[in-house]
PDB file of C-alpha atoms and ligand atoms in Angstrom:
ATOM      1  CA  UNK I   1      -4.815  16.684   8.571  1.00  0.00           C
ATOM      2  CA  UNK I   2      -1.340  17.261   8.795  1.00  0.00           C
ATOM      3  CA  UNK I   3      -0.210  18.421   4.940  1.00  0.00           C
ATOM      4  CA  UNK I   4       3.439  18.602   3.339  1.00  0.00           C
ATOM      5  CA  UNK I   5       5.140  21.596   3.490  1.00  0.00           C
ATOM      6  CA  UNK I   6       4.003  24.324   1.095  1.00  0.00           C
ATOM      7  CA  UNK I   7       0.858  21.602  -0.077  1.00  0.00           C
ATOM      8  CA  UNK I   8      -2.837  22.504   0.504  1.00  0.00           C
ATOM      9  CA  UNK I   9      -4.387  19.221   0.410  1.00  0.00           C
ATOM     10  CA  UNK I  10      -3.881  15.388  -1.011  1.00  0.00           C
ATOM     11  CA  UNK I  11      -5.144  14.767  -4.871  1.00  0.00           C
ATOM     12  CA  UNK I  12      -4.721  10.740  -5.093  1.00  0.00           C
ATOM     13  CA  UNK I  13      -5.426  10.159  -8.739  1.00  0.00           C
ATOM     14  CA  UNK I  14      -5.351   6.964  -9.556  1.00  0.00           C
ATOM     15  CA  UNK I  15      -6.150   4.903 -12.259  1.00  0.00           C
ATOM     16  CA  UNK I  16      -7.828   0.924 -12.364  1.00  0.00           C
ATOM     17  CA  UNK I  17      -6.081  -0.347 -15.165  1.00  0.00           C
ATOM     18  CA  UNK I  18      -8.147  -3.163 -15.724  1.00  0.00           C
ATOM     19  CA  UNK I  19      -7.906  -4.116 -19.501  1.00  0.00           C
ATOM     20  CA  UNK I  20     -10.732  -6.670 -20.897  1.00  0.00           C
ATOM     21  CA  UNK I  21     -10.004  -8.231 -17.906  1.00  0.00           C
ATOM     22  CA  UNK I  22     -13.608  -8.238 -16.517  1.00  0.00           C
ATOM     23  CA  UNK I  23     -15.204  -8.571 -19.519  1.00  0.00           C
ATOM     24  CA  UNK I  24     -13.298 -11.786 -20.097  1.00  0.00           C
ATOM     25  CA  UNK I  25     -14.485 -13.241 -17.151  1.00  0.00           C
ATOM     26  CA  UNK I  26     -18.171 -12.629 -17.795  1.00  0.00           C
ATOM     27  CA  UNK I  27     -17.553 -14.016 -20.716  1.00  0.00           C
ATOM     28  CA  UNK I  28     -18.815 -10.891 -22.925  1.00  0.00           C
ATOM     29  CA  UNK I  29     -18.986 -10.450 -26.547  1.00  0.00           C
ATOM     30  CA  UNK I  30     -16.045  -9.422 -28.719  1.00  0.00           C
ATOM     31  CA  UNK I  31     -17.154  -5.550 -28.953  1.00  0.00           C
ATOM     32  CA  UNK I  32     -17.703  -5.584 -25.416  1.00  0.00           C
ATOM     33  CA  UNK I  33     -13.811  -7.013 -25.106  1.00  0.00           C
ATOM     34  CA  UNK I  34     -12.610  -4.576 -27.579  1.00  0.00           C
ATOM     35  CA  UNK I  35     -13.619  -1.695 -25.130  1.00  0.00           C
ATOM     36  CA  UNK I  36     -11.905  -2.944 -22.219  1.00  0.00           C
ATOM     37  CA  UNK I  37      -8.654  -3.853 -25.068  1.00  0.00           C
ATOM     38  CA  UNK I  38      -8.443   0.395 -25.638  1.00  0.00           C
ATOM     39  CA  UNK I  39      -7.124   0.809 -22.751  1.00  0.00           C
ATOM     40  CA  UNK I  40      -3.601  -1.149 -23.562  1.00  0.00           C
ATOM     41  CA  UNK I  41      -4.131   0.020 -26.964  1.00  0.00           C
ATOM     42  CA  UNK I  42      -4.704   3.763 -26.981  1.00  0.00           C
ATOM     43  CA  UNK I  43      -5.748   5.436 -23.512  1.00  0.00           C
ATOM     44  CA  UNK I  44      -2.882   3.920 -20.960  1.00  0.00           C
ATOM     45  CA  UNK I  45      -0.519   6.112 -23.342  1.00  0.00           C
ATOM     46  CA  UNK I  46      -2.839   9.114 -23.451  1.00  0.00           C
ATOM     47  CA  UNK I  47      -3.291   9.166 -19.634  1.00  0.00           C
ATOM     48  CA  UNK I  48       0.822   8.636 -19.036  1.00  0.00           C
ATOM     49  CA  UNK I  49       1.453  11.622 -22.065  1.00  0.00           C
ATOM     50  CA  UNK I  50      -0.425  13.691 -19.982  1.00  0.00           C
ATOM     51  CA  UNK I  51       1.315  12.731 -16.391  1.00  0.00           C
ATOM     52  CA  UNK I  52       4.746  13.012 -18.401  1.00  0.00           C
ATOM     53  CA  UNK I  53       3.453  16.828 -19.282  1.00  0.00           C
ATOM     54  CA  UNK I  54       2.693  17.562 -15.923  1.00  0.00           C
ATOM     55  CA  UNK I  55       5.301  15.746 -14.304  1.00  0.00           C
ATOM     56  CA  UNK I  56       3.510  13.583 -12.145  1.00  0.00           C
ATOM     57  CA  UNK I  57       3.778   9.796 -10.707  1.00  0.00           C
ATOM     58  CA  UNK I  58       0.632   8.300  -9.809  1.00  0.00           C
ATOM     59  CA  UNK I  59      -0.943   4.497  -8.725  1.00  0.00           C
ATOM     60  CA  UNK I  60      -2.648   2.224 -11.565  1.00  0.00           C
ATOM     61  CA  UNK I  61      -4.425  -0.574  -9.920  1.00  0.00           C
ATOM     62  CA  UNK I  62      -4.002  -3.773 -11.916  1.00  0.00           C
ATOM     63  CA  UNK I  63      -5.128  -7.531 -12.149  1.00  0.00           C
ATOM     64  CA  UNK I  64      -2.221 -10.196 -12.245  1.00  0.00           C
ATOM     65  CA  UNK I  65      -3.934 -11.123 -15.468  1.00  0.00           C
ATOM     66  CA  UNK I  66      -3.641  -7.583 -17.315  1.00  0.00           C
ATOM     67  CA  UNK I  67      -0.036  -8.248 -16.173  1.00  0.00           C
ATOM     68  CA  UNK I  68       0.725 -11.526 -17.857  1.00  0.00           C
ATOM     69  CA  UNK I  69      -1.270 -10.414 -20.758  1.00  0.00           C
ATOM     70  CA  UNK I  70       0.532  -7.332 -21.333  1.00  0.00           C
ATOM     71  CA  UNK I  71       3.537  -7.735 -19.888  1.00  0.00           C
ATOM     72  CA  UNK I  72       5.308  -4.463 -21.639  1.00  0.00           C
ATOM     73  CA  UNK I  73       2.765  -1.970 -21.800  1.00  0.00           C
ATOM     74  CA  UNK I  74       2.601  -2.782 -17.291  1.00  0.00           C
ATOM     75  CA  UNK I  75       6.588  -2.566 -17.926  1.00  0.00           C
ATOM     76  CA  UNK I  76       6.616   0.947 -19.614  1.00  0.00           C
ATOM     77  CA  UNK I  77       4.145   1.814 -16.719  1.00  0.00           C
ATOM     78  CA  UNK I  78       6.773   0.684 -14.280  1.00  0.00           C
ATOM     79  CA  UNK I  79       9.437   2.379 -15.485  1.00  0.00           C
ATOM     80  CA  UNK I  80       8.064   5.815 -15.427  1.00  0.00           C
ATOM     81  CA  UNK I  81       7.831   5.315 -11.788  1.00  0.00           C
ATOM     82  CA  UNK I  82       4.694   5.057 -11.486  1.00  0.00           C
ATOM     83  CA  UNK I  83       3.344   2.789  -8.915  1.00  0.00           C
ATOM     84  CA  UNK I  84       1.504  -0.792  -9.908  1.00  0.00           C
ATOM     85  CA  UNK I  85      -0.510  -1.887  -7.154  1.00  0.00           C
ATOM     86  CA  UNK I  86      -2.922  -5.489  -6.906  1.00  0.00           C
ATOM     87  CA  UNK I  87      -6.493  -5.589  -8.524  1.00  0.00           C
ATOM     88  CA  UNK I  88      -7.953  -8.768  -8.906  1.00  0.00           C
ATOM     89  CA  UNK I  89      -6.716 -11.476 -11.287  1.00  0.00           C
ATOM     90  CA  UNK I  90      -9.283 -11.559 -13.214  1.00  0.00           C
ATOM     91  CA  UNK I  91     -11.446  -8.491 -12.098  1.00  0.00           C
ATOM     92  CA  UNK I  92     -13.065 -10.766  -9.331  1.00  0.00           C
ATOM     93  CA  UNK I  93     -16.028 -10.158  -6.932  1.00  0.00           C
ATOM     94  CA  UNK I  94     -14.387 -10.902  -3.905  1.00  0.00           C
ATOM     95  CA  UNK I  95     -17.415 -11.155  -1.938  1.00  0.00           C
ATOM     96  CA  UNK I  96     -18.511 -13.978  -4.003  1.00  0.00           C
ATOM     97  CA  UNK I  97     -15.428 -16.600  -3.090  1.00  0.00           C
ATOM     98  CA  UNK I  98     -14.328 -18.949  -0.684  1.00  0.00           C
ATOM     99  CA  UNK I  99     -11.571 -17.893   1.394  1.00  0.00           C
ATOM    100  CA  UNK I 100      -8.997 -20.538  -0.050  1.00  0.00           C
ATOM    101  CA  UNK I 101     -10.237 -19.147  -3.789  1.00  0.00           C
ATOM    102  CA  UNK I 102      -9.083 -15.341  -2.648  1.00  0.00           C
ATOM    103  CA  UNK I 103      -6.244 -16.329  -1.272  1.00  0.00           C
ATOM    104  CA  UNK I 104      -5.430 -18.170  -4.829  1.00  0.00           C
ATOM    105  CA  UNK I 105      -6.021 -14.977  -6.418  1.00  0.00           C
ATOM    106  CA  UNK I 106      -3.563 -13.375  -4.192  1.00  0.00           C
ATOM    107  CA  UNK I 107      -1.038 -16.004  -4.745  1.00  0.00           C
ATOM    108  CA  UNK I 108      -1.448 -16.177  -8.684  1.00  0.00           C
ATOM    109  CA  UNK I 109      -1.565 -12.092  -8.754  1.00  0.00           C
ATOM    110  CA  UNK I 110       1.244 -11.736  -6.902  1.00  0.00           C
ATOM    111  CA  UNK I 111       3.346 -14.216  -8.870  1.00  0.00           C
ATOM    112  CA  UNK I 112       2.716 -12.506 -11.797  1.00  0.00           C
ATOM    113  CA  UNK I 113       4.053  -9.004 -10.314  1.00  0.00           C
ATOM    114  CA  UNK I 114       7.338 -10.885  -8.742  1.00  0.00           C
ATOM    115  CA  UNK I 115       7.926 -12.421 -12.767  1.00  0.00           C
ATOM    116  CA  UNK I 116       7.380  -9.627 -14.550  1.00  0.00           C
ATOM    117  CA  UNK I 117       7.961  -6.195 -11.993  1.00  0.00           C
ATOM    118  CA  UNK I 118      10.053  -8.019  -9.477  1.00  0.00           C
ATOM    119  CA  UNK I 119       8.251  -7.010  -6.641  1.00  0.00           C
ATOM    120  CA  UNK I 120       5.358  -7.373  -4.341  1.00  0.00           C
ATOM    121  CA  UNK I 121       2.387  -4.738  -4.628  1.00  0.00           C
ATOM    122  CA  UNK I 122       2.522  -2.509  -1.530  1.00  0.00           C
ATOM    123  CA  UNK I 123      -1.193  -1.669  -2.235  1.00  0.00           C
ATOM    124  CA  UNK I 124      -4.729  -3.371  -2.981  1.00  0.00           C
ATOM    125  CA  UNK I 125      -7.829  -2.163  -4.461  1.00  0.00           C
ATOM    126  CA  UNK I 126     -10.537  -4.569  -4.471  1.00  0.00           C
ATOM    127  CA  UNK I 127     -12.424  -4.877  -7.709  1.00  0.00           C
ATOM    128  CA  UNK I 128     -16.117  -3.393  -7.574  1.00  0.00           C
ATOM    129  CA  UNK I 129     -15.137  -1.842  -4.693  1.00  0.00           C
ATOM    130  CA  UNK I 130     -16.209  -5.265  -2.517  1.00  0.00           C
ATOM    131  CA  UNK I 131     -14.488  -6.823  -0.132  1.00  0.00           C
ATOM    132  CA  UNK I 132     -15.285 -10.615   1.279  1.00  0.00           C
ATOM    133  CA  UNK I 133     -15.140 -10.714   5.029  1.00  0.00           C
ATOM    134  CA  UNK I 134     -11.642 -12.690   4.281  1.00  0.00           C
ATOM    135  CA  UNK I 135     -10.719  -9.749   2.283  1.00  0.00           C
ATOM    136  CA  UNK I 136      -9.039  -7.383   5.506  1.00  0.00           C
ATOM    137  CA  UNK I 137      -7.004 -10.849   7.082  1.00  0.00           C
ATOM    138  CA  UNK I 138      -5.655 -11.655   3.551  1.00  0.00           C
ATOM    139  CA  UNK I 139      -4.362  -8.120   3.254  1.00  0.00           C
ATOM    140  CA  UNK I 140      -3.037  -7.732   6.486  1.00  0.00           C
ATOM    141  CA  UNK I 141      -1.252 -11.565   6.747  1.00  0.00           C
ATOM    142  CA  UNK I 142       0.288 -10.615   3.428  1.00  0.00           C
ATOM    143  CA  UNK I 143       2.101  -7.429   4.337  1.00  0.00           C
ATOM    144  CA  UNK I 144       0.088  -4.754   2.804  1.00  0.00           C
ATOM    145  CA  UNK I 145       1.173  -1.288   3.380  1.00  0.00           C
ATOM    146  CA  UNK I 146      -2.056  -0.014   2.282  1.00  0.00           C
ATOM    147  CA  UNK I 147      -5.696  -0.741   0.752  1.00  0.00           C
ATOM    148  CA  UNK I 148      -7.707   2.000  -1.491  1.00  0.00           C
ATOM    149  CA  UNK I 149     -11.149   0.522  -1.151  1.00  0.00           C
ATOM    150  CA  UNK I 150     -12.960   1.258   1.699  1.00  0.00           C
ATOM    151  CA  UNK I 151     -15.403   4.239   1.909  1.00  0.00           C
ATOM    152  CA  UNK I 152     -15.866   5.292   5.552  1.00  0.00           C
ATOM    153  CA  UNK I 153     -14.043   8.394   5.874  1.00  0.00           C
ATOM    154  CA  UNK I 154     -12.464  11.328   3.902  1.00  0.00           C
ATOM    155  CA  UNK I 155      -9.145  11.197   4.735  1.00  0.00           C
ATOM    156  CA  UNK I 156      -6.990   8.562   5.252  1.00  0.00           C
ATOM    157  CA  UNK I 157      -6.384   6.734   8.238  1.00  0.00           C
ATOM    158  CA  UNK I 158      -4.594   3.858   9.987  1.00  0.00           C
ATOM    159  CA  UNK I 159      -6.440   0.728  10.465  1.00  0.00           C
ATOM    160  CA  UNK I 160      -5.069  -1.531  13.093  1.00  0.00           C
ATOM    161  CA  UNK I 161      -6.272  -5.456  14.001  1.00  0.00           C
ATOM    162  CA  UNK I 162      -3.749  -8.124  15.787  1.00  0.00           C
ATOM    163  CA  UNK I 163      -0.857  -5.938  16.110  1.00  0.00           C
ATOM    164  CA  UNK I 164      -0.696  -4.921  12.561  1.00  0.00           C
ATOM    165  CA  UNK I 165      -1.589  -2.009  10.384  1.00  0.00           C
ATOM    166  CA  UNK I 166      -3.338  -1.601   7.169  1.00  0.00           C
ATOM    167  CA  UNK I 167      -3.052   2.718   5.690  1.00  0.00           C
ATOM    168  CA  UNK I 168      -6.868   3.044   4.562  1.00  0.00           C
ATOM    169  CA  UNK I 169      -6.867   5.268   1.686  1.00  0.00           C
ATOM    170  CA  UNK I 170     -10.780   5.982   1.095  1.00  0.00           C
ATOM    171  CA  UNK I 171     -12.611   6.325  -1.859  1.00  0.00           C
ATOM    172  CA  UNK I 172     -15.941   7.504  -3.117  1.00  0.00           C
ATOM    173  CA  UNK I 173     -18.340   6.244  -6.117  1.00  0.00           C
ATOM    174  CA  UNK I 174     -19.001   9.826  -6.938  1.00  0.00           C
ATOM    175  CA  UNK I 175     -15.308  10.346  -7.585  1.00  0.00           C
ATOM    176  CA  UNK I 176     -15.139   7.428 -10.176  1.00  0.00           C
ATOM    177  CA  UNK I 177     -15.090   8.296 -14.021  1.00  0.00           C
ATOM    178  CA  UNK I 178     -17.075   4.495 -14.774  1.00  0.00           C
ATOM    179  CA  UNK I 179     -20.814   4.694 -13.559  1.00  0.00           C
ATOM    180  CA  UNK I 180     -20.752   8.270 -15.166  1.00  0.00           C
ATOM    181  CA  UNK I 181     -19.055   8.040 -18.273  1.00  0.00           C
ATOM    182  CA  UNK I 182     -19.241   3.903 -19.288  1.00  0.00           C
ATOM    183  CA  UNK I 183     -21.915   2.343 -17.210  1.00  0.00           C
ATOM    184  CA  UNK I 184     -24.634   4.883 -17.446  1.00  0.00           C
ATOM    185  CA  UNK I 185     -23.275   7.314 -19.720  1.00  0.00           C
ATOM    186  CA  UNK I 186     -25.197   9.962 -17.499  1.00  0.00           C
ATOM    187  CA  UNK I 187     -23.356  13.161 -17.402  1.00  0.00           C
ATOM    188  CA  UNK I 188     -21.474  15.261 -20.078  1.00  0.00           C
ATOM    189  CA  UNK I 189     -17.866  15.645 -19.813  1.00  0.00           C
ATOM    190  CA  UNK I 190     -18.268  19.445 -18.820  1.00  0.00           C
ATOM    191  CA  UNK I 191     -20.711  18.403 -15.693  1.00  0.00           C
ATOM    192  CA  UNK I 192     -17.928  15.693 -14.531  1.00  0.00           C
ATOM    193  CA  UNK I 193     -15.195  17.875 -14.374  1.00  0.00           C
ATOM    194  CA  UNK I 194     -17.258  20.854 -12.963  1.00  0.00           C
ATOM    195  CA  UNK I 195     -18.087  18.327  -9.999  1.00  0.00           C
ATOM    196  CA  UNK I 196     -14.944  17.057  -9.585  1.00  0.00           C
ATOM    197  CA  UNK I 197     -13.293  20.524  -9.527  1.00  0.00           C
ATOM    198  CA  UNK I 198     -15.719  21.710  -6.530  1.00  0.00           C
ATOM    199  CA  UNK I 199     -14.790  18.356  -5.122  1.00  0.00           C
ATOM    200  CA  UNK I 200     -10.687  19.588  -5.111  1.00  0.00           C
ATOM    201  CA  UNK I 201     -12.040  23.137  -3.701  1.00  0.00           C
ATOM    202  CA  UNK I 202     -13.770  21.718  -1.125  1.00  0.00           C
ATOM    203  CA  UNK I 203     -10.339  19.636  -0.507  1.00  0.00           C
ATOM    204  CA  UNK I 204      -8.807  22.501  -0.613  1.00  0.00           C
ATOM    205  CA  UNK I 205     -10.579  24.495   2.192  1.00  0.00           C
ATOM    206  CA  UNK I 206     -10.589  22.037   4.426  1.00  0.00           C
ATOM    207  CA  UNK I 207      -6.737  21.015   4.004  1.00  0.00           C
ATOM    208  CA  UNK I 208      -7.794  17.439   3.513  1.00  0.00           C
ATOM    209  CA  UNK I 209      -7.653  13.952   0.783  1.00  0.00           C
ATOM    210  CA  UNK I 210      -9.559  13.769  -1.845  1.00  0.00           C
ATOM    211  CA  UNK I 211      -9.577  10.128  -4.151  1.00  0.00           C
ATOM    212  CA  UNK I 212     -10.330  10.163  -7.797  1.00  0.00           C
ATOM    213  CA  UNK I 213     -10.534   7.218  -9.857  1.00  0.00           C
ATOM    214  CA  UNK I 214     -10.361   6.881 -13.478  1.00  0.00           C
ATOM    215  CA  UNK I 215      -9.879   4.126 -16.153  1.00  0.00           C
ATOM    216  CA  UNK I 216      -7.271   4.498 -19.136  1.00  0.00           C
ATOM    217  CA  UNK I 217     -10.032   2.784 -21.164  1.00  0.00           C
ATOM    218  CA  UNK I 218     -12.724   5.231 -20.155  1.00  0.00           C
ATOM    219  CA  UNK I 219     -10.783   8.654 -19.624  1.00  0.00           C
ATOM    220  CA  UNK I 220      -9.220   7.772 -22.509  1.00  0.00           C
ATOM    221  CA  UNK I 221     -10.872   8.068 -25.077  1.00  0.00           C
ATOM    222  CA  UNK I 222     -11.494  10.714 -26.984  1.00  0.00           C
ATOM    223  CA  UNK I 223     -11.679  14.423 -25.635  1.00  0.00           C
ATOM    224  CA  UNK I 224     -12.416  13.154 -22.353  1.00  0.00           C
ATOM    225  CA  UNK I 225      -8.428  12.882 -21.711  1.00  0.00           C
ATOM    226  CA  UNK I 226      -9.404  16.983 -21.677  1.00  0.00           C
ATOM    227  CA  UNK I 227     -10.869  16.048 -18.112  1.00  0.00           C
ATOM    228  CA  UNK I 228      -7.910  14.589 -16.875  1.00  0.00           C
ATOM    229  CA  UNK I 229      -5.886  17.974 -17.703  1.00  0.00           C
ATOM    230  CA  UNK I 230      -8.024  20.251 -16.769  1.00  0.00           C
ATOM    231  CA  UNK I 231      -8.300  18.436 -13.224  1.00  0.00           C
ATOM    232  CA  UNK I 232      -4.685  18.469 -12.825  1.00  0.00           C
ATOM    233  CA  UNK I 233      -4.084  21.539 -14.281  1.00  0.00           C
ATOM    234  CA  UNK I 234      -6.203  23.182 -11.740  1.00  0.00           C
ATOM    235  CA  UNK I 235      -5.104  21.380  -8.691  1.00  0.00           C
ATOM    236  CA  UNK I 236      -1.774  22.073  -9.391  1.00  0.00           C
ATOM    237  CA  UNK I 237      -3.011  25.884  -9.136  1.00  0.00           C
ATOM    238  CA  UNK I 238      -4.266  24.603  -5.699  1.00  0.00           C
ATOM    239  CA  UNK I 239      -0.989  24.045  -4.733  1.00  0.00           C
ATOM    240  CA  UNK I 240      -1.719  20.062  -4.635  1.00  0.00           C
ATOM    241  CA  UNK I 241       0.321  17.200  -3.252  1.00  0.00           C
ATOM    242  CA  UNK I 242      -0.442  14.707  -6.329  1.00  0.00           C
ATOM    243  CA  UNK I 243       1.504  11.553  -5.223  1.00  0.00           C
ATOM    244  CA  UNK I 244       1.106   7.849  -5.735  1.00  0.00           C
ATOM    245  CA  UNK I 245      -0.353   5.545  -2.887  1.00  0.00           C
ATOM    246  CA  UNK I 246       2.124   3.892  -1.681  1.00  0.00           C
ATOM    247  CA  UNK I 247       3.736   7.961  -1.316  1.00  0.00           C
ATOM    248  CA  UNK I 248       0.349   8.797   0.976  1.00  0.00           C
ATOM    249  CA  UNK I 249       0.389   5.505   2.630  1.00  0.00           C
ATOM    250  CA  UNK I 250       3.557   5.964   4.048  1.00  0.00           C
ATOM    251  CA  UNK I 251       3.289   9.549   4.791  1.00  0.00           C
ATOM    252  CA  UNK I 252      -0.031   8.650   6.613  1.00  0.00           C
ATOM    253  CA  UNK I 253       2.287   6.570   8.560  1.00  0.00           C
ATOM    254  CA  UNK I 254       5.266   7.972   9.696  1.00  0.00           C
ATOM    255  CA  UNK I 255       4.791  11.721   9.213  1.00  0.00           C
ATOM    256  CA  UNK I 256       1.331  12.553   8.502  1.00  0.00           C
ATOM    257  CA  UNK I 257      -0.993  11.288  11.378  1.00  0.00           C
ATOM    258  CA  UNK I 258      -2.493  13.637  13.593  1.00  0.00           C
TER     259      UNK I 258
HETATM  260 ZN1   ZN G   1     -11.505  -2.359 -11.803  1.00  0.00          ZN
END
């Protein structure tokens, strides 16, 4: 892959900065709630303290709902310059609607970044990772410069149906901070990073992308932020392009393809 001058390889960290908003519409119990409410509360500003430190603008993925509902802590996001990209309204399974009820989704979502950002999202992650078979027509009759869901590749590509394009920016499950650290609590914080690290060396050596995803209410909290530092802190040694999406999206489209 062609790489930025003086850059090794791609680190897209990005962050799905989905609130309680999932847990609301499963209709959990309070305590459940309250863990998806730390992120607004306490990690969102422990994750941007530690961007701020290293100087970095990065992506948080974010349901229309999470917008409305905290309208200044997505501001304070915003003006950092970080990037706010489309999630979900409420955290839905896209896979599990009619196309008329995605499309709402889009329409409500959107409507909440125009109010409060005054824009439109340039970039789409769907939630759990599952798109409908609507899901890639929606995107592309809406204008979307890019979508950060798909996991068929490991670097980034251009996808291309009726004349339009959609930047592909891949991820991977491994390379997710939730099924290790909230869903199945099955790794220490030491064995994360340690996997994650040989996942930017690999990166590395073969001048490519790598995606990792993390969630203010899971990273977070307590020393686990310490992951988050230590991941930058050693890319950065790597000589790593650290940008947000819609940064790679257009560099995979003008400058970057092969
Ligand atoms: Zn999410």
């Amino acid at each position: 892959m062609k790489l930025p001058s003086g850059r090794n390889f791609i680190l897209f960290i990005s962050f799905d900065f989905d609130a309680e908003s999932a847990e609301i519409l499963q209709g959990k119990d309070p305590i459940a709630i309250s863990r998806g409410r730390f992120g607004p509360k306490v990690g969102i500003w422990k994750v941007l303290n530690v961007l701020d430190q290293y100087g970095l603008k990065t992506t948080f993925f974010t349901p229309g709902w999470v917008i409305e509902k905290y309208p200044d802590v997505v501001k304070s996001i915003a003006e950092k310059g970080h990037e706010i990209a489309l999630h979900g309204y409420l955290h839905e399974r896209l896979d599990e609607l009619k196309r008329q009820d995605e499309e709402k989704i889009f329409d409500i979502s959107e409507r909440a970044f125009m109010n409060i950002l005054s824009y439109k999202p340039y970039g789409f992650r769907a939630p759990y990772w599952r798109w409908s078979e609507n899901t890639l027509d929606i995107l592309l009759s809406r204008n979307y410069l890019y979508d950060s869901s798909l996991m068929d590749s490991e670097d980034p590509y251009v996808l291309s149906k009726k004349g339009k394009r959609l930047v592909v920016l891949p991820i991977d499950w491994r390379l997710d901070d939730w099924p290790y650290l909230e869903a199945y609590r099955s790794i220490s914080n030491k064995e994360l990073l340690d996997m994650w690290i040989e996942e930017i060396e690999y990166a590395y050596r073969r001048r490519g992308y790598v995606s990792i995803t993390m969630h203010p209410q899971c990273i977070g909290r307590g020393a686990r932020i310490m992951i988050l530092m230590n991941l930058i802190s050693k890319a950065l040694k790597l000589r790593a392009w650290i940008p947000r999406g819609v940064d790679i999206a257009k560099y995979i489209l003008y400058k970057g393809s092969k």
